[in-house]
mmCIF file of N, CA and C and ligand atoms in Angstrom:
data_model
loop_
_atom_site.group_PDB
_atom_site.id
_atom_site.type_symbol
_atom_site.label_atom_id
_atom_site.label_comp_id
_atom_site.label_asym_id
_atom_site.label_seq_id
_atom_site.Cartn_x
_atom_site.Cartn_y
_atom_site.Cartn_z
ATOM 1 N N MET E 1 5.357 28.876 -3.916
ATOM 2 C CA MET E 1 4.424 27.784 -3.683
ATOM 3 C C MET E 1 4.944 26.885 -2.568
ATOM 4 N N LYS E 2 4.019 26.336 -1.837
ATOM 5 C CA LYS E 2 4.368 25.472 -0.709
ATOM 6 C C LYS E 2 3.618 24.154 -0.829
ATOM 7 N N LYS E 3 4.250 23.123 -0.329
ATOM 8 C CA LYS E 3 3.554 21.837 -0.218
ATOM 9 C C LYS E 3 3.298 21.550 1.249
ATOM 10 N N ILE E 4 2.071 21.194 1.529
ATOM 11 C CA ILE E 4 1.737 20.726 2.866
ATOM 12 C C ILE E 4 1.489 19.232 2.778
ATOM 13 N N GLU E 5 2.237 18.502 3.584
ATOM 14 C CA GLU E 5 1.980 17.071 3.742
ATOM 15 C C GLU E 5 1.447 16.886 5.149
ATOM 16 N N ALA E 6 0.295 16.285 5.239
ATOM 17 C CA ALA E 6 -0.295 16.050 6.556
ATOM 18 C C ALA E 6 -0.563 14.560 6.713
ATOM 19 N N ILE E 7 -0.074 14.010 7.821
ATOM 20 C CA ILE E 7 -0.353 12.609 8.151
ATOM 21 C C ILE E 7 -1.438 12.645 9.222
ATOM 22 N N ILE E 8 -2.555 12.026 8.910
ATOM 23 C CA ILE E 8 -3.693 12.138 9.833
ATOM 24 C C ILE E 8 -4.294 10.762 10.106
ATOM 25 N N LYS E 9 -5.191 10.737 11.077
ATOM 26 C CA LYS E 9 -5.946 9.508 11.330
ATOM 27 C C LYS E 9 -6.938 9.293 10.186
ATOM 28 N N PRO E 10 -7.008 8.065 9.674
ATOM 29 C CA PRO E 10 -7.840 7.825 8.490
ATOM 30 C C PRO E 10 -9.290 8.286 8.635
ATOM 31 N N PHE E 11 -9.881 8.123 9.811
ATOM 32 C CA PHE E 11 -11.308 8.475 9.933
ATOM 33 C C PHE E 11 -11.536 9.980 9.898
ATOM 34 N N LYS E 12 -10.464 10.758 9.921
ATOM 35 C CA LYS E 12 -10.585 12.214 9.871
ATOM 36 C C LYS E 12 -10.493 12.771 8.442
ATOM 37 N N LEU E 13 -10.323 11.882 7.463
ATOM 38 C CA LEU E 13 -10.079 12.360 6.104
ATOM 39 C C LEU E 13 -11.207 13.246 5.569
ATOM 40 N N ASP E 14 -12.448 12.813 5.725
ATOM 41 C CA ASP E 14 -13.551 13.600 5.168
ATOM 42 C C ASP E 14 -13.635 14.984 5.791
ATOM 43 N N GLU E 15 -13.479 15.033 7.107
ATOM 44 C CA GLU E 15 -13.545 16.331 7.797
ATOM 45 C C GLU E 15 -12.417 17.254 7.338
ATOM 46 N N VAL E 16 -11.229 16.676 7.184
ATOM 47 C CA VAL E 16 -10.095 17.491 6.752
ATOM 48 C C VAL E 16 -10.306 17.980 5.324
ATOM 49 N N LYS E 17 -10.808 17.098 4.482
ATOM 50 C CA LYS E 17 -11.065 17.491 3.093
ATOM 51 C C LYS E 17 -12.055 18.653 3.042
ATOM 52 N N GLU E 18 -13.131 18.553 3.817
ATOM 53 C CA GLU E 18 -14.125 19.626 3.812
ATOM 54 C C GLU E 18 -13.544 20.936 4.346
ATOM 55 N N ALA E 19 -12.755 20.827 5.395
ATOM 56 C CA ALA E 19 -12.146 22.036 5.963
ATOM 57 C C ALA E 19 -11.213 22.694 4.947
ATOM 58 N N LEU E 20 -10.482 21.881 4.200
ATOM 59 C CA LEU E 20 -9.560 22.435 3.200
ATOM 60 C C LEU E 20 -10.319 23.037 2.020
ATOM 61 N N GLN E 21 -11.441 22.442 1.666
ATOM 62 C CA GLN E 21 -12.237 23.007 0.570
ATOM 63 C C GLN E 21 -12.730 24.400 0.943
ATOM 64 N N GLU E 22 -13.066 24.580 2.228
ATOM 65 C CA GLU E 22 -13.522 25.907 2.674
ATOM 66 C C GLU E 22 -12.401 26.943 2.573
ATOM 67 N N VAL E 23 -11.174 26.491 2.708
ATOM 68 C CA VAL E 23 -10.032 27.406 2.571
ATOM 69 C C VAL E 23 -9.825 27.813 1.104
ATOM 70 N N GLY E 24 -10.285 26.958 0.186
ATOM 71 C CA GLY E 24 -10.184 27.297 -1.229
ATOM 72 C C GLY E 24 -9.068 26.600 -1.973
ATOM 73 N N ILE E 25 -8.680 25.419 -1.493
ATOM 74 C CA ILE E 25 -7.632 24.702 -2.216
ATOM 75 C C ILE E 25 -8.172 24.160 -3.539
ATOM 76 N N GLN E 26 -7.256 23.990 -4.502
ATOM 77 C CA GLN E 26 -7.659 23.573 -5.848
ATOM 78 C C GLN E 26 -7.483 22.086 -6.086
ATOM 79 N N GLY E 27 -6.640 21.455 -5.310
ATOM 80 C CA GLY E 27 -6.397 20.042 -5.550
ATOM 81 C C GLY E 27 -5.813 19.379 -4.326
ATOM 82 N N ILE E 28 -5.929 18.073 -4.303
ATOM 83 C CA ILE E 28 -5.442 17.329 -3.139
ATOM 84 C C ILE E 28 -5.072 15.913 -3.591
ATOM 85 N N THR E 29 -4.005 15.382 -3.024
ATOM 86 C CA THR E 29 -3.635 13.982 -3.248
ATOM 87 C C THR E 29 -3.698 13.264 -1.919
ATOM 88 N N VAL E 30 -4.309 12.090 -1.934
ATOM 89 C CA VAL E 30 -4.481 11.319 -0.709
ATOM 90 C C VAL E 30 -3.864 9.938 -0.909
ATOM 91 N N THR E 31 -3.065 9.522 0.052
ATOM 92 C CA THR E 31 -2.403 8.220 -0.020
ATOM 93 C C THR E 31 -2.616 7.469 1.276
ATOM 94 N N GLU E 32 -2.934 6.213 1.174
ATOM 95 C CA GLU E 32 -2.973 5.390 2.380
ATOM 96 C C GLU E 32 -1.545 5.161 2.837
ATOM 97 N N ALA E 33 -1.322 5.355 4.121
ATOM 98 C CA ALA E 33 0.045 5.278 4.619
ATOM 99 C C ALA E 33 0.087 4.457 5.907
ATOM 100 N N LYS E 34 1.284 4.126 6.296
ATOM 101 C CA LYS E 34 1.505 3.488 7.591
ATOM 102 C C LYS E 34 2.655 4.207 8.253
ATOM 103 N N GLY E 35 2.603 4.307 9.554
ATOM 104 C CA GLY E 35 3.726 4.972 10.200
ATOM 105 C C GLY E 35 3.667 4.860 11.700
ATOM 106 N N PHE E 36 4.675 5.434 12.320
ATOM 107 C CA PHE E 36 4.627 5.583 13.766
ATOM 108 C C PHE E 36 5.346 6.854 14.169
ATOM 109 N N GLY E 37 4.966 7.338 15.334
ATOM 110 C CA GLY E 37 5.573 8.541 15.875
ATOM 111 C C GLY E 37 6.346 8.204 17.131
ATOM 112 N N ARG E 38 6.224 9.053 18.111
ATOM 113 C CA ARG E 38 7.062 8.903 19.302
ATOM 114 C C ARG E 38 6.758 7.656 20.112
ATOM 115 N N GLN E 39 5.513 7.218 20.057
ATOM 116 C CA GLN E 39 5.161 6.023 20.841
ATOM 117 C C GLN E 39 5.530 4.739 20.098
ATOM 118 N N LYS E 40 6.102 4.896 18.930
ATOM 119 C CA LYS E 40 6.543 3.757 18.115
ATOM 120 C C LYS E 40 5.401 2.798 17.791
ATOM 121 N N GLY E 41 4.207 3.357 17.704
ATOM 122 C CA GLY E 41 3.062 2.534 17.326
ATOM 123 C C GLY E 41 2.437 1.779 18.470
ATOM 124 N N HIS E 42 3.071 1.811 19.616
ATOM 125 C CA HIS E 42 2.525 1.069 20.754
ATOM 126 C C HIS E 42 1.536 1.935 21.524
ATOM 127 N N ALA E 43 0.669 1.269 22.215
ATOM 128 C CA ALA E 43 -0.249 1.918 23.140
ATOM 129 C C ALA E 43 -1.123 2.968 22.467
ATOM 130 N N GLU E 44 -1.255 2.876 21.146
ATOM 131 C CA GLU E 44 -2.165 3.787 20.462
ATOM 132 C C GLU E 44 -3.417 3.012 20.110
ATOM 133 N N LEU E 45 -4.536 3.578 20.451
ATOM 134 C CA LEU E 45 -5.794 2.882 20.177
ATOM 135 C C LEU E 45 -6.188 3.087 18.725
ATOM 136 N N TYR E 46 -6.566 2.024 18.071
ATOM 137 C CA TYR E 46 -7.089 2.119 16.723
ATOM 138 C C TYR E 46 -8.357 1.283 16.669
ATOM 139 N N ARG E 47 -9.470 1.934 16.393
ATOM 140 C CA ARG E 47 -10.768 1.254 16.376
ATOM 141 C C ARG E 47 -10.997 0.457 17.655
ATOM 142 N N GLY E 48 -10.674 1.086 18.779
ATOM 143 C CA GLY E 48 -10.995 0.481 20.057
ATOM 144 C C GLY E 48 -10.012 -0.556 20.546
ATOM 145 N N ALA E 49 -9.116 -0.986 19.678
ATOM 146 C CA ALA E 49 -8.167 -2.020 20.097
ATOM 147 C C ALA E 49 -6.777 -1.405 20.209
ATOM 148 N N GLU E 50 -6.031 -1.877 21.156
ATOM 149 C CA GLU E 50 -4.665 -1.381 21.299
ATOM 150 C C GLU E 50 -3.763 -2.150 20.345
ATOM 151 N N TYR E 51 -3.149 -1.423 19.444
ATOM 152 C CA TYR E 51 -2.280 -2.067 18.468
ATOM 153 C C TYR E 51 -0.949 -2.435 19.108
ATOM 154 N N ILE E 52 -0.435 -3.568 18.779
ATOM 155 C CA ILE E 52 0.875 -3.948 19.308
ATOM 156 C C ILE E 52 1.881 -4.133 18.178
ATOM 157 N N VAL E 53 1.607 -3.454 17.083
ATOM 158 C CA VAL E 53 2.543 -3.497 15.956
ATOM 159 C C VAL E 53 3.230 -2.146 15.841
ATOM 160 N N ASP E 54 4.265 -2.093 15.054
ATOM 161 C CA ASP E 54 4.994 -0.844 14.886
ATOM 162 C C ASP E 54 4.232 0.172 14.039
ATOM 163 N N PHE E 55 3.668 -0.313 12.945
ATOM 164 C CA PHE E 55 3.083 0.611 11.981
ATOM 165 C C PHE E 55 1.574 0.683 12.145
ATOM 166 N N LEU E 56 1.089 1.906 12.206
ATOM 167 C CA LEU E 56 -0.346 2.129 12.320
ATOM 168 C C LEU E 56 -0.886 2.740 11.033
ATOM 169 N N PRO E 57 -2.125 2.410 10.677
ATOM 170 C CA PRO E 57 -2.700 2.988 9.466
ATOM 171 C C PRO E 57 -2.884 4.489 9.604
ATOM 172 N N LYS E 58 -2.442 5.195 8.606
ATOM 173 C CA LYS E 58 -2.601 6.651 8.560
ATOM 174 C C LYS E 58 -2.986 7.031 7.142
ATOM 175 N N VAL E 59 -3.403 8.266 6.963
ATOM 176 C CA VAL E 59 -3.637 8.797 5.622
ATOM 177 C C VAL E 59 -2.718 9.986 5.430
ATOM 178 N N LYS E 60 -2.060 10.024 4.272
ATOM 179 C CA LYS E 60 -1.220 11.181 3.945
ATOM 180 C C LYS E 60 -1.940 12.049 2.928
ATOM 181 N N ILE E 61 -2.025 13.309 3.258
ATOM 182 C CA ILE E 61 -2.641 14.299 2.368
ATOM 183 C C ILE E 61 -1.536 15.203 1.845
ATOM 184 N N GLU E 62 -1.559 15.468 0.561
ATOM 185 C CA GLU E 62 -0.609 16.437 -0.005
ATOM 186 C C GLU E 62 -1.386 17.512 -0.737
ATOM 187 N N ILE E 63 -1.074 18.754 -0.428
ATOM 188 C CA ILE E 63 -1.632 19.860 -1.199
ATOM 189 C C ILE E 63 -0.511 20.845 -1.529
ATOM 190 N N VAL E 64 -0.570 21.366 -2.736
ATOM 191 C CA VAL E 64 0.357 22.427 -3.143
ATOM 192 C C VAL E 64 -0.467 23.695 -3.312
ATOM 193 N N ILE E 65 -0.031 24.747 -2.616
ATOM 194 C CA ILE E 65 -0.811 25.980 -2.557
ATOM 195 C C ILE E 65 0.119 27.192 -2.616
ATOM 196 N N GLY E 66 -0.477 28.334 -2.869
ATOM 197 C CA GLY E 66 0.288 29.570 -2.763
ATOM 198 C C GLY E 66 0.673 29.811 -1.315
ATOM 199 N N ALA E 67 1.813 30.469 -1.127
ATOM 200 C CA ALA E 67 2.319 30.677 0.237
ATOM 201 C C ALA E 67 1.317 31.425 1.107
ATOM 202 N N ASP E 68 0.460 32.243 0.489
ATOM 203 C CA ASP E 68 -0.497 33.036 1.260
ATOM 204 C C ASP E 68 -1.570 32.183 1.929
ATOM 205 N N LEU E 69 -1.747 30.966 1.459
ATOM 206 C CA LEU E 69 -2.801 30.112 2.025
ATOM 207 C C LEU E 69 -2.294 29.151 3.096
ATOM 208 N N VAL E 70 -0.992 29.146 3.320
ATOM 209 C CA VAL E 70 -0.422 28.106 4.180
ATOM 210 C C VAL E 70 -0.977 28.155 5.605
ATOM 211 N N GLU E 71 -1.006 29.333 6.195
ATOM 212 C CA GLU E 71 -1.465 29.406 7.587
ATOM 213 C C GLU E 71 -2.909 28.962 7.720
ATOM 214 N N LYS E 72 -3.737 29.408 6.770
ATOM 215 C CA LYS E 72 -5.157 29.009 6.794
ATOM 216 C C LYS E 72 -5.305 27.503 6.639
ATOM 217 N N ALA E 73 -4.509 26.927 5.751
ATOM 218 C CA ALA E 73 -4.609 25.484 5.515
ATOM 219 C C ALA E 73 -4.165 24.706 6.754
ATOM 220 N N ILE E 74 -3.100 25.164 7.383
ATOM 221 C CA ILE E 74 -2.636 24.487 8.601
ATOM 222 C C ILE E 74 -3.706 24.546 9.685
ATOM 223 N N ASP E 75 -4.292 25.715 9.861
ATOM 224 C CA ASP E 75 -5.361 25.858 10.862
ATOM 225 C C ASP E 75 -6.516 24.912 10.551
ATOM 226 N N ALA E 76 -6.896 24.852 9.274
ATOM 227 C CA ALA E 76 -8.023 24.009 8.884
ATOM 228 C C ALA E 76 -7.731 22.540 9.181
ATOM 229 N N ILE E 77 -6.520 22.105 8.838
ATOM 230 C CA ILE E 77 -6.164 20.699 9.080
ATOM 231 C C ILE E 77 -6.157 20.418 10.579
ATOM 232 N N ARG E 78 -5.565 21.321 11.328
ATOM 233 C CA ARG E 78 -5.491 21.106 12.782
ATOM 234 C C ARG E 78 -6.881 21.049 13.397
ATOM 235 N N ARG E 79 -7.725 21.984 13.023
ATOM 236 C CA ARG E 79 -9.078 22.007 13.602
ATOM 237 C C ARG E 79 -9.823 20.719 13.275
ATOM 238 N N ALA E 80 -9.679 20.243 12.048
ATOM 239 C CA ALA E 80 -10.458 19.086 11.619
ATOM 240 C C ALA E 80 -9.868 17.765 12.097
ATOM 241 N N ALA E 81 -8.553 17.694 12.246
ATOM 242 C CA ALA E 81 -7.912 16.390 12.495
ATOM 243 C C ALA E 81 -7.618 16.127 13.965
ATOM 244 N N GLN E 82 -7.755 17.146 14.795
ATOM 245 C CA GLN E 82 -7.328 16.982 16.179
ATOM 246 C C GLN E 82 -8.394 16.275 17.021
ATOM 247 N N THR E 83 -7.960 15.223 17.694
ATOM 248 C CA THR E 83 -8.832 14.585 18.696
ATOM 249 C C THR E 83 -8.307 14.858 20.102
ATOM 250 N N GLY E 84 -7.041 15.233 20.183
ATOM 251 C CA GLY E 84 -6.411 15.441 21.487
ATOM 252 C C GLY E 84 -5.727 14.188 22.012
ATOM 253 N N ARG E 85 -5.879 13.083 21.288
ATOM 254 C CA ARG E 85 -5.229 11.835 21.692
ATOM 255 C C ARG E 85 -3.945 11.638 20.903
ATOM 256 N N ILE E 86 -3.092 10.768 21.409
ATOM 257 C CA ILE E 86 -1.844 10.508 20.693
ATOM 258 C C ILE E 86 -2.147 9.970 19.296
ATOM 259 N N GLY E 87 -1.243 10.253 18.394
ATOM 260 C CA GLY E 87 -1.407 9.751 17.030
ATOM 261 C C GLY E 87 -2.222 10.655 16.122
ATOM 262 N N ASP E 88 -2.526 11.869 16.570
ATOM 263 C CA ASP E 88 -3.316 12.778 15.736
ATOM 264 C C ASP E 88 -2.603 13.166 14.455
ATOM 265 N N GLY E 89 -1.276 13.063 14.462
ATOM 266 C CA GLY E 89 -0.559 13.257 13.209
ATOM 267 C C GLY E 89 0.346 14.466 13.188
ATOM 268 N N LYS E 90 0.871 14.731 12.006
ATOM 269 C CA LYS E 90 1.852 15.796 11.816
ATOM 270 C C LYS E 90 1.550 16.533 10.523
ATOM 271 N N ILE E 91 2.015 17.765 10.483
ATOM 272 C CA ILE E 91 1.914 18.577 9.271
ATOM 273 C C ILE E 91 3.325 19.046 8.916
ATOM 274 N N PHE E 92 3.723 18.786 7.692
ATOM 275 C CA PHE E 92 5.036 19.224 7.215
ATOM 276 C C PHE E 92 4.836 20.216 6.073
ATOM 277 N N VAL E 93 5.630 21.268 6.077
ATOM 278 C CA VAL E 93 5.535 22.300 5.040
ATOM 279 C C VAL E 93 6.884 22.412 4.335
ATOM 280 N N SER E 94 6.852 22.414 3.010
ATOM 281 C CA SER E 94 8.108 22.556 2.268
ATOM 282 C C SER E 94 7.905 23.462 1.052
ATOM 283 N N ASN E 95 9.000 23.923 0.517
ATOM 284 C CA ASN E 95 8.950 24.775 -0.678
ATOM 285 C C ASN E 95 8.770 23.935 -1.933
ATOM 286 N N VAL E 96 8.015 24.484 -2.875
ATOM 287 C CA VAL E 96 7.847 23.831 -4.178
ATOM 288 C C VAL E 96 8.412 24.772 -5.232
ATOM 289 N N GLU E 97 9.330 24.267 -6.022
ATOM 290 C CA GLU E 97 9.998 25.115 -7.009
ATOM 291 C C GLU E 97 9.131 25.418 -8.213
ATOM 292 N N GLU E 98 8.399 24.424 -8.657
ATOM 293 C CA GLU E 98 7.668 24.614 -9.898
ATOM 294 C C GLU E 98 6.460 23.690 -9.941
ATOM 295 N N ALA E 99 5.448 24.131 -10.650
ATOM 296 C CA ALA E 99 4.270 23.309 -10.909
ATOM 297 C C ALA E 99 3.860 23.527 -12.357
ATOM 298 N N ILE E 100 3.466 22.477 -13.006
ATOM 299 C CA ILE E 100 3.032 22.579 -14.408
ATOM 300 C C ILE E 100 1.699 21.875 -14.566
ATOM 301 N N ARG E 101 0.757 22.571 -15.166
ATOM 302 C CA ARG E 101 -0.541 21.962 -15.476
ATOM 303 C C ARG E 101 -0.417 21.315 -16.845
ATOM 304 N N ILE E 102 -0.503 20.001 -16.867
ATOM 305 C CA ILE E 102 -0.133 19.267 -18.075
ATOM 306 C C ILE E 102 -1.019 19.650 -19.266
ATOM 307 N N ARG E 103 -2.334 19.780 -19.052
ATOM 308 C CA ARG E 103 -3.234 20.031 -20.188
ATOM 309 C C ARG E 103 -2.926 21.340 -20.904
ATOM 310 N N THR E 104 -2.627 22.364 -20.110
ATOM 311 C CA THR E 104 -2.514 23.704 -20.698
ATOM 312 C C THR E 104 -1.079 24.203 -20.815
ATOM 313 N N GLY E 105 -0.179 23.599 -20.087
ATOM 314 C CA GLY E 105 1.190 24.089 -20.067
ATOM 315 C C GLY E 105 1.415 25.257 -19.118
ATOM 316 N N GLU E 106 0.354 25.710 -18.425
ATOM 317 C CA GLU E 106 0.541 26.785 -17.448
ATOM 318 C C GLU E 106 1.536 26.330 -16.386
ATOM 319 N N SER E 107 2.215 27.317 -15.798
ATOM 320 C CA SER E 107 3.179 26.962 -14.772
ATOM 321 C C SER E 107 3.061 27.910 -13.579
ATOM 322 N N GLY E 108 3.751 27.561 -12.523
ATOM 323 C CA GLY E 108 3.732 28.370 -11.315
ATOM 324 C C GLY E 108 2.345 28.412 -10.690
ATOM 325 N N LEU E 109 2.030 29.554 -10.086
ATOM 326 C CA LEU E 109 0.737 29.699 -9.389
ATOM 327 C C LEU E 109 -0.445 29.458 -10.318
ATOM 328 N N ASP E 110 -0.290 29.800 -11.611
ATOM 329 C CA ASP E 110 -1.390 29.583 -12.552
ATOM 330 C C ASP E 110 -1.712 28.099 -12.733
ATOM 331 N N ALA E 111 -0.751 27.258 -12.406
ATOM 332 C CA ALA E 111 -0.928 25.819 -12.656
ATOM 333 C C ALA E 111 -1.627 25.113 -11.500
ATOM 334 N N ILE E 112 -1.666 25.745 -10.319
ATOM 335 C CA ILE E 112 -2.231 25.027 -9.168
ATOM 336 C C ILE E 112 -3.674 25.420 -8.875
HETATM 337 N N1 ATP B 1 9.183 12.883 12.203
HETATM 338 C C1 ATP B 1 8.319 12.272 11.384
HETATM 339 N N2 ATP B 1 8.660 12.044 10.101
HETATM 340 C C2 ATP B 1 7.817 11.430 9.263
HETATM 341 N N3 ATP B 1 6.593 11.017 9.611
HETATM 342 C C3 ATP B 1 6.207 11.219 10.872
HETATM 343 C C4 ATP B 1 7.051 11.843 11.834
HETATM 344 N N4 ATP B 1 6.380 11.903 12.995
HETATM 345 C C5 ATP B 1 5.193 11.346 12.776
HETATM 346 N N5 ATP B 1 5.076 10.920 11.511
HETATM 347 C C6 ATP B 1 3.925 10.291 10.886
HETATM 348 O O1 ATP B 1 2.761 10.802 11.517
HETATM 349 C C7 ATP B 1 2.023 9.746 12.099
HETATM 350 C C8 ATP B 1 1.394 10.243 13.375
HETATM 351 O O2 ATP B 1 2.415 10.665 14.253
HETATM 352 P P1 ATP B 1 2.015 10.979 15.750
HETATM 353 O O3 ATP B 1 0.852 11.923 15.733
HETATM 354 O O4 ATP B 1 1.856 9.704 16.515
HETATM 355 O O5 ATP B 1 3.326 11.770 16.223
HETATM 356 P P2 ATP B 1 3.859 11.886 17.724
HETATM 357 O O6 ATP B 1 5.084 12.729 17.658
HETATM 358 O O7 ATP B 1 3.984 10.520 18.303
HETATM 359 O O8 ATP B 1 2.723 12.726 18.449
HETATM 360 P P3 ATP B 1 1.713 12.195 19.592
HETATM 361 O O9 ATP B 1 2.484 12.175 20.858
HETATM 362 O O10 ATP B 1 0.602 13.207 19.571
HETATM 363 O O11 ATP B 1 1.242 10.829 19.174
HETATM 364 C C9 ATP B 1 3.000 8.615 12.264
HETATM 365 O O12 ATP B 1 2.328 7.365 12.272
HETATM 366 C C10 ATP B 1 3.886 8.776 11.061
HETATM 367 O O13 ATP B 1 3.238 8.227 9.931
HETATM 368 MG MG1 MG B 2 2.361 9.271 18.470
#
């Protein structure tokens, strides 16, 4: 199992969610986040205004999926979240050791 964490522009959340649903993901966690990348938050346009603060509003998406879906999920996120401008975000992939579905006690791939 793999976890994909994607930091995206907030206004892209709906498009990314729809793209991921088409891939067949079973669940998603969304968190409002703040961050900066290489430009350190400067000179990035947000809602038409140039922000002069360090931290810019972002949305963090987390999905845990079978390893076979990772490439498709990455493609879906990239297609939906990319504007071509700075600040489009990042995708991080990591290993997940275990997952447990609390209601049923299922574990591993059966739990996600
Ligand atoms: N190395 C990192 N570790 C953790 N979070 C990161 C990292 N890089 C970027 N982020 C998160 O992703 C958000 C978007 O990053 P951003 O797309 O600006 O990266 P970048 O490297 O500056 O690329 P670009 O030049 O396209 O802007 C940041 O605001 C931050 O929340
Ligand atoms: Mg940046």
